[in-house]
Coordinates of C-alpha atoms in Angstrom, one line a residue:
M183 CA -28.2 -21.7 21.9
R184 CA -26.2 -23.9 20.8
E185 CA -22.8 -22.5 18.7
S186 CA -24.4 -23.6 14.9
Q187 CA -27.6 -20.6 15.9
T188 CA -25.9 -17.7 14.3
A189 CA -26.8 -15.8 10.7
S190 CA -26.4 -17.2 7.5
V191 CA -24.3 -15.4 5.3
D192 CA -24.5 -18.0 2.4
A193 CA -27.4 -15.8 0.5
P194 CA -26.8 -12.2 -0.1
L195 CA -28.2 -9.8 2.7
P196 CA -31.5 -8.1 1.2
P197 CA -31.2 -4.1 0.8
D198 CA -31.0 -1.9 3.1
D199 CA -30.2 1.7 4.3
G200 CA -29.1 2.5 7.8
H201 CA -33.2 2.0 9.0
V202 CA -34.1 5.3 8.4
P203 CA -38.3 5.8 8.6
K204 CA -40.4 5.1 5.3
P205 CA -41.8 8.5 4.7
L206 CA -38.9 10.5 5.5
R207 CA -36.2 8.2 3.1
P208 CA -37.0 10.3 0.3
V209 CA -36.5 13.6 2.1
I210 CA -32.5 12.3 3.5
V211 CA -31.8 10.2 0.8
G212 CA -32.7 13.3 -1.8
L213 CA -30.6 15.6 1.0
L214 CA -27.8 13.7 0.5
L215 CA -27.9 13.7 -2.5
I216 CA -27.8 16.9 -2.7
L217 CA -24.9 17.2 -0.4
G218 CA -22.9 14.6 -2.2
V219 CA -23.4 17.5 -5.8
Q220 CA -22.2 20.1 -3.1
S221 CA -19.4 18.3 -2.2
W222 CA -18.5 17.6 -6.5
L223 CA -18.6 21.3 -6.9
V224 CA -16.8 21.7 -3.6
V225 CA -14.3 19.4 -3.1
G226 CA -13.7 17.5 -6.6
D227 CA -13.9 21.4 -8.3
G228 CA -17.1 20.1 -10.1
I229 CA -14.2 18.1 -12.9
W230 CA -17.7 16.5 -14.7
G231 CA -14.5 14.6 -17.7
R232 CA -15.0 14.2 -20.6
P233 CA -16.7 14.2 -23.4
A234 CA -17.1 10.4 -23.1
N235 CA -17.3 10.3 -19.7
L236 CA -20.9 12.2 -21.1
Y237 CA -21.2 10.1 -23.8
A238 CA -21.3 7.0 -20.9
L239 CA -24.4 9.0 -18.7
G240 CA -26.3 9.6 -21.1
C241 CA -26.7 6.6 -22.6
A242 CA -26.9 4.9 -18.5
A243 CA -29.7 7.4 -19.0
L244 CA -31.3 6.4 -22.0
I245 CA -31.6 3.0 -21.5
A246 CA -33.1 3.3 -18.4
L247 CA -36.1 5.4 -19.4
L248 CA -36.7 2.9 -22.0
P249 CA -38.2 0.1 -20.9
P250 CA -38.3 -2.1 -23.5
T251 CA -34.1 -2.5 -22.7
R252 CA -34.7 -1.3 -19.2
D253 CA -36.5 -4.5 -18.0
R254 CA -34.2 -6.4 -20.3
L255 CA -31.7 -5.2 -18.5
D256 CA -32.6 -5.3 -15.0
G257 CA -33.4 -9.0 -16.0
F258 CA -29.6 -9.5 -17.2
L259 CA -29.0 -7.9 -13.3
Q260 CA -31.4 -9.9 -11.1
R261 CA -28.7 -13.2 -12.0
L262 CA -26.1 -10.9 -11.2
R263 CA -27.5 -10.1 -7.5
N264 CA -28.4 -13.5 -6.9
P265 CA -25.4 -15.6 -8.2
T266 CA -25.6 -19.3 -6.7
A267 CA -22.9 -20.7 -4.6
A268 CA -20.7 -22.1 -7.4
S269 CA -21.0 -19.0 -9.9
R270 CA -20.0 -17.0 -7.0
R271 CA -16.6 -19.4 -7.4
V272 CA -16.1 -18.6 -10.5
T273 CA -16.7 -15.9 -10.6
M274 CA -14.9 -14.6 -8.2
A275 CA -11.3 -17.3 -10.0
A276 CA -12.4 -15.4 -13.0
I277 CA -12.2 -11.4 -11.6
F278 CA -8.2 -12.6 -10.2
V279 CA -7.5 -13.7 -13.9
G280 CA -9.5 -10.1 -15.7
A281 CA -7.8 -8.0 -12.9
A282 CA -4.2 -9.5 -13.0
A283 CA -4.4 -8.8 -17.1
Y284 CA -5.8 -5.4 -16.7
L285 CA -3.6 -4.4 -14.6
Y286 CA -0.1 -5.6 -16.2
V287 CA -1.8 -3.5 -18.9
A288 CA -2.9 -0.8 -17.3
A289 CA 1.0 -0.3 -16.3
R290 CA 2.2 -1.3 -19.3
Y291 CA 0.5 0.9 -21.3
Q292 CA 1.5 4.2 -19.0
G293 CA 4.9 3.3 -19.5
R294 CA 5.2 2.9 -15.5
P295 CA 8.4 1.5 -15.3
F296 CA 8.2 -2.3 -13.7
E297 CA 12.0 -1.8 -11.7
L298 CA 12.3 -1.2 -8.2
R299 CA 12.0 3.3 -7.9
W300 CA 11.0 3.9 -4.7
P301 CA 13.5 4.0 -1.4
D302 CA 11.4 2.1 0.4
E303 CA 11.4 -1.1 -2.4
F304 CA 15.3 -1.2 -2.1
S305 CA 14.4 -1.3 1.8
Y306 CA 11.7 -4.6 1.3
L307 CA 14.1 -5.8 -1.1
L308 CA 16.8 -5.5 0.9
Q309 CA 15.1 -7.4 3.6
M310 CA 13.6 -10.6 1.3
R311 CA 17.4 -11.2 0.4
M312 CA 17.9 -11.7 4.0
L313 CA 14.3 -13.8 4.6
A314 CA 15.6 -16.2 1.5
S315 CA 19.3 -17.0 3.4
G316 CA 17.4 -17.6 6.3
R317 CA 17.9 -14.1 8.5
L318 CA 16.0 -11.6 9.4
W319 CA 18.9 -9.5 10.3
M320 CA 22.5 -9.4 8.5
P321 CA 25.5 -8.2 10.7
A322 CA 26.8 -4.3 11.1
H323 CA 28.8 -4.2 8.2
P324 CA 32.8 -3.0 10.0
L325 CA 32.4 0.4 7.2
A326 CA 28.2 0.6 7.9
D327 CA 29.0 4.3 6.8
F328 CA 30.0 4.4 3.3
F329 CA 26.7 2.1 3.1
D330 CA 23.7 4.4 4.8
T331 CA 21.1 5.3 3.2
F332 CA 17.0 5.5 3.5
Y333 CA 14.8 3.2 5.7
M334 CA 17.8 1.2 6.5
I335 CA 19.6 0.7 10.0
F336 CA 23.1 0.4 10.5
R337 CA 23.8 -0.1 13.9
P338 CA 23.5 -2.3 15.9
V339 CA 23.0 -4.0 13.1
Y340 CA 22.3 -4.6 9.2
A341 CA 18.4 -4.4 8.9
S342 CA 14.8 -3.6 7.0
Q343 CA 13.1 -0.7 8.9
Y344 CA 10.3 -2.4 8.1
S345 CA 8.1 -4.9 9.7
P346 CA 8.7 -9.6 8.2
G347 CA 5.5 -9.4 6.8
T348 CA 5.1 -7.5 3.1
A349 CA 8.7 -9.6 2.8
M350 CA 7.5 -12.7 3.9
L351 CA 4.6 -12.5 1.2
F352 CA 7.2 -11.5 -2.1
V353 CA 10.1 -13.4 -0.4
P354 CA 9.2 -16.8 -3.3
A355 CA 9.6 -14.4 -6.2
L356 CA 13.0 -14.9 -5.0
W357 CA 13.5 -17.8 -3.9
L358 CA 11.5 -19.2 -7.9
G359 CA 13.6 -17.4 -10.0
A360 CA 10.5 -14.7 -10.8
P361 CA 9.8 -11.0 -11.9
L362 CA 9.8 -8.9 -8.7
W363 CA 6.3 -7.4 -9.6
L364 CA 5.0 -10.8 -10.6
I365 CA 3.3 -11.9 -6.7
P366 CA 2.3 -7.6 -6.1
L367 CA 0.3 -7.8 -9.3
L368 CA -0.7 -11.6 -8.7
A369 CA -1.5 -10.4 -4.7
S370 CA -3.3 -6.8 -6.3
A371 CA -5.4 -9.7 -8.6
A372 CA -6.3 -11.5 -5.0
V373 CA -7.9 -8.0 -3.8
V374 CA -10.2 -7.5 -6.6
G375 CA -11.5 -10.8 -6.2
L376 CA -11.3 -11.3 -2.7
T377 CA -13.1 -7.8 -3.2
Y378 CA -16.3 -9.2 -5.0
R379 CA -16.4 -12.7 -3.3
I380 CA -16.7 -9.9 0.7
V381 CA -18.7 -7.3 -1.0
T382 CA -21.2 -10.3 -2.4
E383 CA -22.0 -11.7 0.5
L384 CA -22.8 -8.8 2.9
L385 CA -24.5 -7.3 0.0
D386 CA -25.6 -8.6 -3.1
G387 CA -23.8 -10.1 -6.4
L388 CA -24.6 -6.6 -8.3
A389 CA -22.8 -4.8 -5.7
G390 CA -19.8 -6.8 -5.6
W391 CA -19.0 -6.8 -9.9
L392 CA -19.6 -3.1 -8.7
A393 CA -17.3 -2.9 -6.3
A394 CA -13.8 -4.8 -8.0
L395 CA -14.2 -3.1 -10.7
L396 CA -14.2 0.0 -8.9
V397 CA -11.3 -1.0 -7.0
C398 CA -9.8 -2.5 -9.7
S399 CA -10.2 0.8 -11.3
S400 CA -8.5 3.3 -9.1
G401 CA -5.6 5.8 -9.6
A402 CA -3.7 4.6 -5.5
F403 CA -4.3 0.8 -5.8
R404 CA -3.3 0.6 -9.9
L405 CA 0.0 2.7 -8.5
V406 CA 1.0 -0.1 -5.6
S407 CA 0.3 -2.8 -8.3
N408 CA 3.2 -3.9 -9.1
M409 CA 5.5 -2.2 -6.7
L410 CA 7.5 -4.3 -4.2
L411 CA 5.3 -1.2 -1.7
A412 CA 3.3 -2.6 2.3
Q413 CA 0.1 -1.7 0.9
T414 CA -1.0 -4.6 -0.6
P415 CA 0.0 -7.3 2.0
V416 CA -1.4 -5.8 4.6
L417 CA -4.4 -4.8 2.2
L418 CA -5.4 -9.0 1.0
L419 CA -4.3 -10.5 5.0
S420 CA -7.3 -8.3 6.2
L421 CA -9.7 -8.9 3.2
L422 CA -8.4 -12.7 3.6
A423 CA -8.9 -12.4 7.3
V424 CA -12.7 -10.6 6.9
W425 CA -13.7 -14.2 4.0
A426 CA -12.7 -16.3 6.7
W427 CA -14.7 -14.7 9.4
L428 CA -17.0 -15.4 7.2
G429 CA -16.8 -18.8 7.2
W430 CA -17.4 -19.0 10.8
R431 CA -19.8 -17.1 11.2
R432 CA -22.0 -19.7 9.0
R433 CA -19.8 -22.9 10.5
H434 CA -17.6 -22.0 13.3
Q435 CA -15.2 -24.6 12.0
A436 CA -11.4 -24.6 14.2
W437 CA -9.9 -24.2 11.3
Q438 CA -11.7 -21.2 10.1
A439 CA -11.1 -19.9 13.8
I440 CA -7.4 -20.3 13.8
S441 CA -7.1 -18.7 9.9
I442 CA -8.7 -15.5 11.0
G443 CA -5.6 -15.6 13.5
L444 CA -3.1 -15.7 10.9
F445 CA -4.4 -13.4 8.3
A446 CA -4.9 -10.6 11.1
G447 CA -1.3 -12.1 13.1
W448 CA 0.5 -11.3 9.6
A449 CA -1.2 -8.2 8.4
A450 CA -0.6 -7.1 11.7
I451 CA 3.4 -7.4 11.7
T452 CA 3.3 -6.0 8.0
R453 CA 1.9 -1.9 7.8
Q454 CA 1.4 -1.2 12.0
V455 CA -1.3 1.6 11.6
D456 CA -3.6 0.3 8.1
A457 CA -3.7 -3.4 10.1
V458 CA -5.7 -1.2 12.7
C459 CA -7.7 0.1 10.1
L460 CA -8.6 -2.8 8.5
L461 CA -9.3 -4.7 11.9
V462 CA -10.5 -2.9 14.7
P463 CA -14.0 -3.0 13.3
L464 CA -13.3 -7.1 12.0
V465 CA -11.9 -7.3 16.1
T466 CA -15.4 -5.2 16.7
A467 CA -17.7 -7.9 15.2
I468 CA -16.3 -10.5 15.9
A469 CA -16.9 -9.6 19.2
L470 CA -20.8 -9.6 18.9
D471 CA -21.1 -12.3 17.0
L472 CA -19.4 -13.7 20.5
R473 CA -22.0 -12.8 22.5
P474 CA -25.0 -15.4 21.4
L475 CA -22.5 -17.6 21.4
R476 CA -21.6 -21.1 24.8
W477 CA -18.7 -19.0 26.5
K478 CA -16.8 -22.1 26.5
A479 CA -17.2 -22.2 22.3
A480 CA -16.9 -18.3 22.4
A481 CA -13.6 -19.1 24.7
R482 CA -12.2 -21.9 22.6
S483 CA -13.1 -19.8 18.8
I484 CA -10.7 -16.1 21.1
V485 CA -7.7 -19.5 22.0
L486 CA -7.9 -21.1 17.9
M487 CA -8.2 -16.8 16.5
A488 CA -5.5 -15.7 19.5
G489 CA -3.2 -19.5 18.9
G490 CA -3.2 -18.3 15.1
M491 CA -2.1 -14.8 15.4
S492 CA 0.8 -15.7 17.9
P493 CA 4.1 -17.2 15.7
F494 CA 3.4 -13.5 13.8
L495 CA 3.3 -11.5 17.3
A496 CA 6.5 -13.4 18.2
L497 CA 8.1 -13.3 14.7
Q498 CA 7.7 -9.1 15.4
L499 CA 9.2 -9.1 19.4
I500 CA 12.1 -11.6 17.5
V501 CA 12.7 -8.6 15.2
N502 CA 12.8 -6.3 17.6
I503 CA 14.9 -7.5 20.2
G504 CA 17.5 -8.7 18.1
I505 CA 17.6 -4.4 15.9
T506 CA 16.3 -2.1 18.5
G507 CA 17.3 -4.4 21.7
H508 CA 14.0 -3.1 23.4
W509 CA 11.2 -5.9 22.7
S510 CA 7.9 -2.6 22.4
T511 CA 10.5 -0.7 19.9
L512 CA 9.9 -1.2 16.2
P513 CA 13.1 -1.5 14.3
W514 CA 10.8 2.0 12.4
T515 CA 10.6 3.3 15.4
L516 CA 14.1 2.9 15.7
Y517 CA 15.4 4.4 12.7
A518 CA 12.3 7.1 13.1
S519 CA 14.1 8.2 15.9
R520 CA 17.7 8.9 14.0
D521 CA 17.3 10.0 10.9
N522 CA 13.7 11.0 10.8
P523 CA 13.0 13.1 14.4
Q524 CA 9.9 14.6 15.4
T525 CA 8.1 12.5 12.5
A526 CA 6.0 9.8 15.2
L527 CA 1.9 10.0 14.9
G528 CA 0.7 13.3 16.8
F529 CA 1.2 16.8 16.9
H530 CA 5.7 17.6 17.1
R531 CA 6.1 21.9 17.9
F532 CA 9.3 21.9 15.8
D533 CA 12.9 21.8 17.2
P534 CA 15.2 23.2 15.5
T535 CA 18.0 21.4 16.8
L536 CA 17.4 18.0 16.1
R537 CA 18.3 16.5 13.1
P538 CA 19.2 13.3 11.6
A539 CA 22.2 11.5 13.6
S540 CA 23.3 10.2 9.6
P541 CA 26.0 12.8 8.1
L542 CA 24.5 11.7 5.3
P543 CA 23.5 15.2 3.0
Q544 CA 20.9 14.3 1.1
K545 CA 19.8 12.8 4.6
Q546 CA 19.7 16.0 5.3
A547 CA 18.7 17.5 2.8
M548 CA 15.9 15.4 2.2
Y549 CA 15.1 16.0 5.7
D550 CA 15.3 19.5 5.0
Q551 CA 13.5 19.6 1.8
M552 CA 10.8 17.0 3.2
M553 CA 9.8 17.5 7.7
V554 CA 10.5 19.9 8.4
P555 CA 7.8 22.6 6.3
A556 CA 5.2 19.2 6.9
I557 CA 6.2 19.1 10.8
Q558 CA 5.6 23.1 11.1
D559 CA 2.7 22.6 9.1
H560 CA 1.2 19.2 10.5
Q561 CA -0.5 21.6 13.9
P562 CA -3.5 21.1 15.4
G563 CA -4.5 24.1 14.2
N564 CA -4.1 23.0 11.1
L565 CA -5.9 20.3 11.0
L566 CA -9.3 21.1 9.4
R567 CA -7.8 23.0 6.5
N568 CA -5.7 20.4 6.0
W569 CA -7.2 17.9 5.6
R570 CA -10.3 20.0 3.3
D571 CA -8.2 22.0 1.4
I572 CA -5.3 19.3 0.3
R573 CA -5.7 15.7 1.9
L574 CA -9.7 14.9 1.5
P575 CA -9.6 15.9 -2.2
L576 CA -6.5 13.5 -2.3
L577 CA -8.0 11.0 -1.0
L578 CA -11.1 10.6 -3.6
R579 CA -8.4 11.0 -6.6
A580 CA -7.3 8.8 -5.3
T581 CA -9.6 6.3 -4.6
L582 CA -12.5 7.2 -7.2
V583 CA -12.0 6.4 -10.8
H584 CA -14.5 9.3 -11.8
P585 CA -15.0 13.1 -9.6
L586 CA -18.8 11.8 -10.3
L587 CA -18.8 9.3 -7.8
I588 CA -18.4 11.7 -5.2
I589 CA -22.3 12.2 -5.4
L590 CA -22.6 9.2 -4.5
L591 CA -20.6 8.1 -1.7
P592 CA -23.3 10.7 1.7
V593 CA -26.2 8.6 0.2
G594 CA -23.6 5.3 0.6
L595 CA -23.3 5.6 3.7
L596 CA -26.4 5.0 4.5
G597 CA -26.3 1.4 2.9
A598 CA -22.2 0.8 3.7
F599 CA -22.9 1.3 7.4
S600 CA -25.8 -0.9 8.3
R601 CA -25.5 -5.1 8.7
R602 CA -22.4 -5.8 9.1
R603 CA -20.9 -4.0 6.3
W604 CA -19.5 -1.9 8.6
V605 CA -16.9 -4.0 8.5
I606 CA -15.1 -2.7 5.0
A607 CA -15.7 0.7 5.5
A608 CA -15.9 1.0 8.8
S609 CA -11.4 1.1 7.9
L610 CA -11.9 4.9 5.7
A611 CA -13.2 5.9 8.9
L612 CA -10.5 4.9 11.3
F613 CA -7.5 6.0 8.5
V614 CA -9.0 9.2 8.4
I615 CA -8.4 9.2 12.3
F616 CA -5.5 7.7 12.3
Y617 CA -3.5 9.8 9.6
G618 CA -5.1 12.7 10.6
L619 CA -2.1 11.8 13.4
Y620 CA 0.7 11.2 11.4
L621 CA 2.2 14.2 9.5
L622 CA 2.5 12.2 5.6
F623 CA -0.1 12.0 3.1
M624 CA 1.1 10.1 0.4
R625 CA -0.9 9.2 -2.5
H626 CA 0.3 4.9 -2.2
Y627 CA -1.1 5.5 0.7
L628 CA -4.6 5.8 0.3
A629 CA -4.9 2.5 -1.3
V630 CA -5.4 0.6 1.5
I631 CA -7.9 1.7 2.2
V632 CA -10.0 1.4 -1.3
P633 CA -12.4 -1.2 -1.0
A634 CA -14.4 0.8 1.9
V635 CA -14.7 3.8 -0.4
A636 CA -16.1 1.0 -3.0
V637 CA -18.5 -0.5 -1.1
I638 CA -20.0 3.3 0.5
V639 CA -19.8 4.3 -3.3
V640 CA -22.0 0.8 -5.0
A641 CA -24.5 0.7 -1.7
A642 CA -26.1 4.0 -2.4
V643 CA -27.0 2.5 -5.8
D644 CA -30.0 0.3 -3.7
V645 CA -30.7 2.8 -1.0
V646 CA -31.2 5.6 -3.7
A647 CA -33.4 3.2 -6.1
S648 CA -35.1 1.7 -2.7
S649 CA -36.3 5.2 -2.3
W650 CA -37.8 5.6 -4.7
P651 CA -40.1 2.4 -4.8
A652 CA -42.5 3.6 -8.5
R653 CA -38.8 3.9 -10.5
R654 CA -36.5 1.3 -8.1
T655 CA -36.2 -0.4 -11.6
A656 CA -34.8 2.7 -13.8
L657 CA -33.0 4.4 -10.8
R658 CA -31.3 0.3 -10.5
T659 CA -30.7 0.3 -13.7
F660 CA -29.7 4.4 -14.9
L661 CA -27.2 4.1 -10.9
S662 CA -25.5 0.7 -11.7
L663 CA -24.7 1.4 -15.8
A664 CA -23.4 4.7 -14.8
M665 CA -20.9 3.3 -12.9
V666 CA -19.5 0.8 -15.3
G667 CA -20.0 3.9 -18.7
L668 CA -17.9 6.0 -16.0
L669 CA -15.5 3.2 -14.7
V670 CA -14.7 1.4 -18.9
T671 CA -14.6 5.5 -20.3
S672 CA -11.5 6.8 -17.4
Q673 CA -9.4 3.8 -17.8
P674 CA -5.3 4.6 -17.7
S675 CA -4.6 6.8 -20.9
P676 CA -3.2 10.4 -21.9
N677 CA -5.0 12.2 -19.5
R678 CA -5.7 14.2 -16.3
L679 CA -7.9 12.0 -14.8
G680 CA -6.8 8.0 -15.9
L681 CA -2.7 8.8 -14.7
D682 CA -1.3 6.6 -12.2
W683 CA 2.9 7.6 -11.7
A684 CA 6.0 6.3 -9.8
E685 CA 8.8 8.4 -11.5
A686 CA 12.6 8.2 -10.3
A687 CA 14.1 9.8 -13.5
D688 CA 17.1 10.2 -12.2
L689 CA 17.8 6.5 -11.1
G690 CA 15.8 4.8 -13.7
R691 CA 19.0 6.3 -15.5
T692 CA 21.6 5.6 -13.3
N693 CA 21.1 1.9 -12.8
Q694 CA 20.8 2.1 -16.7
D695 CA 24.1 3.2 -16.9
L696 CA 25.5 0.9 -14.4
S697 CA 23.7 -2.3 -15.9
I698 CA 26.4 -2.0 -18.9
L699 CA 29.4 -1.7 -16.6
G700 CA 31.0 -5.7 -17.3
D701 CA 33.9 -5.1 -15.5
R702 CA 33.0 -7.2 -11.9
P703 CA 33.4 -7.6 -9.3
S704 CA 33.4 -4.1 -9.1
V705 CA 32.7 -1.3 -6.3
V706 CA 30.4 2.2 -7.5
L707 CA 31.0 5.3 -5.2
F708 CA 29.0 8.0 -5.7
P709 CA 29.9 11.7 -4.7
W710 CA 26.8 13.5 -3.4
D711 CA 24.8 15.4 -5.7
S712 CA 23.1 18.7 -4.5
A713 CA 21.8 18.5 -7.9
R714 CA 20.4 15.2 -7.7
I715 CA 16.7 14.5 -5.7
P716 CA 17.2 13.4 -2.2
D717 CA 15.5 9.9 -2.0
E718 CA 16.5 9.1 -5.2
E719 CA 18.9 7.6 -4.3
P720 CA 21.3 5.1 -5.7
V721 CA 23.6 3.3 -3.2
Y722 CA 21.3 0.4 -2.6
N723 CA 23.0 -3.1 -2.2
V724 CA 20.0 -5.3 -3.4
E725 CA 21.7 -7.9 -5.1
S726 CA 22.8 -10.0 -2.2
A727 CA 21.7 -10.0 2.1
S728 CA 25.3 -8.7 2.8
P729 CA 27.5 -5.8 0.3
D730 CA 30.5 -7.9 0.6
D731 CA 28.5 -10.2 -1.3
A732 CA 27.7 -8.0 -4.1
T733 CA 29.9 -8.1 -7.2
L734 CA 28.4 -4.8 -7.9
I735 CA 28.7 -2.4 -4.8
R736 CA 27.3 0.7 -4.5
A737 CA 28.5 2.9 -2.0
H738 CA 28.7 6.4 -0.4
D739 CA 32.1 8.1 -2.0
L740 CA 33.5 10.0 1.1
G741 CA 36.3 11.7 -0.4
P742 CA 39.5 11.0 1.9
R743 CA 38.0 8.7 4.3
N744 CA 37.4 6.1 1.3
R745 CA 41.0 5.1 2.1
E746 CA 39.4 2.5 4.9
L747 CA 37.3 0.5 1.6
F748 CA 40.0 0.4 -0.5
A749 CA 42.4 -1.3 2.2
Y750 CA 39.0 -3.1 3.9
Y751 CA 38.5 -4.5 0.7
A752 CA 42.0 -5.0 -0.7
Q753 CA 42.3 -7.7 2.3
R754 CA 38.7 -9.3 0.7
S755 CA 39.0 -9.1 -2.9
P756 CA 41.7 -7.3 -4.0
D757 CA 41.0 -7.4 -7.8
R758 CA 37.8 -5.7 -7.5
A759 CA 37.8 -2.6 -9.6
F760 CA 36.9 0.9 -8.1
Y761 CA 34.6 3.6 -10.0
R762 CA 32.9 6.7 -9.5
Y763 CA 30.1 8.2 -10.9
H764 CA 29.7 11.4 -11.7
S765 CA 25.8 11.9 -11.5
G766 CA 25.4 14.8 -13.6
A767 CA 27.5 13.7 -16.9
R768 CA 27.0 10.3 -16.3
R769 CA 30.6 8.6 -16.3
L770 CA 32.2 6.6 -15.0
E771 CA 35.7 7.3 -13.6
Y772 CA 37.6 3.7 -14.0
L773 CA 40.3 4.4 -10.5
G774 CA 42.0 1.3 -10.3
R775 CA 42.2 -2.2 -8.4
A776 CA 41.2 -2.1 -4.9
R777 CA 44.8 -3.3 -4.0
D778 CA 46.2 -0.7 -6.5
L779 CA 44.2 1.4 -4.9
A780 CA 45.2 0.9 -1.3
D781 CA 48.7 0.9 -1.5
A782 CA 48.9 3.7 -3.3
Q783 CA 46.9 5.2 0.0
R784 CA 50.2 3.9 2.5
P785 CA 53.0 6.6 3.6
L786 CA 56.2 6.0 1.6
S787 CA 58.2 4.7 4.3
D788 CA 55.0 1.7 4.1
N789 CA 56.2 1.2 0.9
T790 CA 59.6 1.1 0.6
G791 CA 60.2 -1.0 4.1
G792 CA 62.1 2.0 5.8

């Protein structure tokens, strides 16, 4: 068989329902819809939303039942289903621009912060500072205990616990002097545009539009859209790899094979577990596509893909060796073993003798308040209960814009796991498996599976419509309009269905208080306040790659050990002012200049000469 003899994906694939026998199709689809209703009642708590949601459903039903309006609208939907190659490109660009504007406005409308608030974001920004200065890590600080903080490694070097892929994508914001939220926002908009393009080729243009709208409207996706987190980069890079694969299936050009490897390799050093969930289906599809090729053509494609991946994998090996001292140990693994013991993938019998190595009280408090209960609860016997009562409801609430869409999920599986559509949809199954092994299950983790859930939902439209041919047009019109109506009437607003969150109020107040401090250069000491939320940690020196280069240095107040810090900066920056921040009263206490504080700490004999 010649290299070019592969299935064409230039045109959308025809409707497919998983090869269900025609006589049984209405019965099976009907039963799956009943299962969907039961799932909505049990997992979705039977929430139907606000009156506006019901009005939207009523209008969709009325339009679908009236032949004149239904037929006119169906003609429009048919044009959406079968776009030309040129219109697909234009639509993708328009969706990118529209998604960027929508995500920005939605965040502003909800009052979500555009400043860094989460410990993860500070760790990524520090990594960006290092990359911008040409470094993957920095030497350990001589007084590292004063700068110890969440998700940073301080010995044997100073580095982020995260792999470099996310910082590599976001570091241009520092070079350009752009707001830190801009590249995450643009990357999120690109995810929405790619969702349209990929789903259009795997299903049809209408499904592509609906999937893009579902992704853009997801609470989990909106949440991370303006934050320095890894979920958006790993999702973007994985979708780019899928897009490159779609082109490679048609032409098998060298640059397409290299692109697959490049994007997959970058994703692999961005967030490893998510990359496995998103890319294993793609690797499986590529293996299936290689089978019909001649062995030379197959070998050539494999070598080119591996070549595209190799620079990124080599970079990760350099990071592992330089930070942890071992090629197979990730920085995240080193940090977890030290300060978050018993939190690796899998189930661990709780051992109370294992504690964080860091003496910081906030790390100890964080471990006790968050990790210990999670470790104790994350046991094999509790797995099904946790998924039923906590994880599955959170997954559906965070990925679907409205609970009523749960009804379409069971029947959507028939269409989403047929042909090559499972390349997207299967990531949901892998996500459930791998995150079933992890003790934490947080809302922003779910952003990476939003496209998979969207594909399953939109695949239900054709499966239901084709099950009752006499009502095909009415059913397709109703389901499409109902989906759009629920999306429009469930947008962010002051109600329990539309709000996202990104809280860190204490840290926001602290940053505001320090922003007006005009006495620079300075050091601000932070004593531990047990009333403060542990992970709203203010000691992050993100102004520069090294704390010593910052004009305002944040450090822990270590009591008698502060004399070490006074002496250290008396030698390097004697005029640097020292302050102590009292978080409860939101008050800055002036302590003095570095040289004066160092002199005051010397024994009397040193000051008098004798």
